[in-house]
Amino acid sequence: MILFTTCAGPEIGFGHLARSRALATALLEQGVPCSIFGPDEKYKTDFDHKLFSFWHTTTEKYGEMITSDHFFEFASRIGSRTLVIDHPRVGEHHQ
């Protein structure tokens, strides 16, 4: 299970989510399941229901999001050991 963590919205744009969708599509074609953590569900499309096994929305700020217990509990619950981070404000310590 690949877990994408990204953001989307009017302030930040939708390019990060679009890129995550493109990568998840390619992975799914290879039989690799994907999930996503972060974006509001109002940005979820009908195709996303097929693309992502789980879509988890969070209100945590990005820097806090990927270090929070909430994030790690979610990743553990879905069995994810691989993370794709796509965010314009990710700190160097997460790269």
Tab-separated table of C-alpha atoms in Angstrom:
chain	number	residue	atom	x	y	z
A	1	MET	CA	0.000	0.000	0.000
A	2	ILE	CA	1.394	3.362	-1.078
A	3	LEU	CA	0.211	6.302	1.023
A	4	PHE	CA	0.147	9.704	-0.641
A	5	THR	CA	0.089	12.787	1.523
A	6	THR	CA	-0.651	16.072	-0.158
A	7	CYS	CA	-2.820	19.141	-0.083
A	8	ALA	CA	-5.302	20.825	-2.390
A	9	GLY	CA	-7.464	23.893	-2.379
A	10	PRO	CA	-7.954	27.404	-3.696
A	11	GLU	CA	-4.944	28.811	-1.818
A	12	ILE	CA	-2.465	26.091	-2.676
A	13	GLY	CA	-3.865	24.909	-5.994
A	14	PHE	CA	-4.641	21.444	-7.272
A	15	GLY	CA	-1.405	20.449	-9.002
A	16	HIS	CA	-0.176	18.372	-6.081
A	17	LEU	CA	-3.389	16.394	-5.953
A	18	ALA	CA	-3.364	15.980	-9.752
A	19	ARG	CA	0.204	14.644	-9.616
A	20	SER	CA	-0.718	12.237	-6.827
A	21	ARG	CA	-3.636	10.995	-8.911
A	22	ALA	CA	-1.390	10.465	-11.941
A	23	LEU	CA	1.154	8.484	-9.931
A	24	ALA	CA	-1.555	6.472	-8.185
A	25	THR	CA	-3.126	5.649	-11.557
A	26	ALA	CA	0.178	4.259	-12.851
A	27	LEU	CA	0.725	2.287	-9.639
A	28	LEU	CA	-2.800	0.898	-9.669
A	29	GLU	CA	-2.255	-0.287	-13.262
A	30	GLN	CA	0.670	-2.302	-11.871
A	31	GLY	CA	-1.543	-3.750	-9.148
A	32	VAL	CA	-0.215	-1.568	-6.322
A	33	PRO	CA	-2.984	-0.231	-4.053
A	34	CYS	CA	-2.866	3.425	-2.989
A	35	SER	CA	-4.446	5.625	-0.341
A	36	ILE	CA	-4.309	9.348	0.356
A	37	PHE	CA	-4.026	11.426	3.524
A	38	GLY	CA	-4.730	15.137	3.722
A	39	PRO	CA	-7.055	16.673	1.120
A	40	ASP	CA	-10.622	17.615	1.940
A	41	GLU	CA	-13.152	15.105	0.621
A	42	LYS	CA	-14.900	17.856	-1.329
A	43	TYR	CA	-12.054	17.480	-3.859
A	44	LYS	CA	-12.690	13.748	-4.254
A	45	THR	CA	-13.939	12.654	-7.677
A	46	ASP	CA	-15.881	9.568	-8.720
A	47	PHE	CA	-12.641	8.133	-10.109
A	48	ASP	CA	-10.884	8.652	-6.769
A	49	HIS	CA	-13.213	6.050	-5.255
A	50	LYS	CA	-11.563	3.495	-7.561
A	51	LEU	CA	-8.087	4.987	-7.369
A	52	PHE	CA	-7.590	5.276	-3.599
A	53	SER	CA	-8.505	2.485	-1.196
A	54	PHE	CA	-8.739	5.053	1.600
A	55	TRP	CA	-9.105	8.843	1.509
A	56	HIS	CA	-8.447	10.435	4.875
A	57	THR	CA	-9.021	14.153	5.397
A	58	THR	CA	-7.121	15.990	8.070
A	59	THR	CA	-7.293	19.532	9.381
A	60	GLU	CA	-3.761	19.425	10.762
A	61	LYS	CA	-1.257	21.860	9.332
A	62	TYR	CA	1.072	20.119	6.915
A	63	GLY	CA	4.236	20.256	9.007
A	64	GLU	CA	2.320	18.816	11.933
A	65	MET	CA	0.377	16.376	9.771
A	66	ILE	CA	3.184	14.048	8.743
A	67	THR	CA	4.713	13.923	12.200
A	68	SER	CA	1.487	13.432	14.109
A	69	ASP	CA	0.391	10.272	15.883
A	70	HIS	CA	-2.795	10.545	13.834
A	71	PHE	CA	-0.836	10.147	10.588
A	72	PHE	CA	1.224	7.200	11.802
A	73	GLU	CA	-1.850	5.467	13.222
A	74	PHE	CA	-3.578	5.834	9.854
A	75	ALA	CA	-0.557	4.525	7.925
A	76	SER	CA	-0.290	1.555	10.287
A	77	ARG	CA	-4.014	0.806	10.120
A	78	ILE	CA	-3.994	0.584	6.322
A	79	GLY	CA	-0.719	-1.337	6.195
A	80	SER	CA	1.301	1.326	4.391
A	81	ARG	CA	5.074	1.178	4.510
A	82	THR	CA	5.718	3.557	1.613
A	83	LEU	CA	4.937	7.255	1.639
A	84	VAL	CA	4.806	9.766	-1.206
A	85	ILE	CA	4.969	13.351	0.058
A	86	ASP	CA	3.909	16.058	-2.389
A	87	HIS	CA	3.509	19.426	-0.746
A	88	PRO	CA	5.000	22.828	-1.599
A	89	ARG	CA	5.857	23.626	2.003
A	90	VAL	CA	7.386	20.368	3.130
A	91	GLY	CA	10.406	20.966	5.330
A	92	GLU	CA	13.862	19.738	4.430
A	93	HIS	CA	13.745	17.241	7.311
A	94	HIS	CA	10.916	15.403	5.478
A	95	GLN	CA	12.700	15.168	2.140
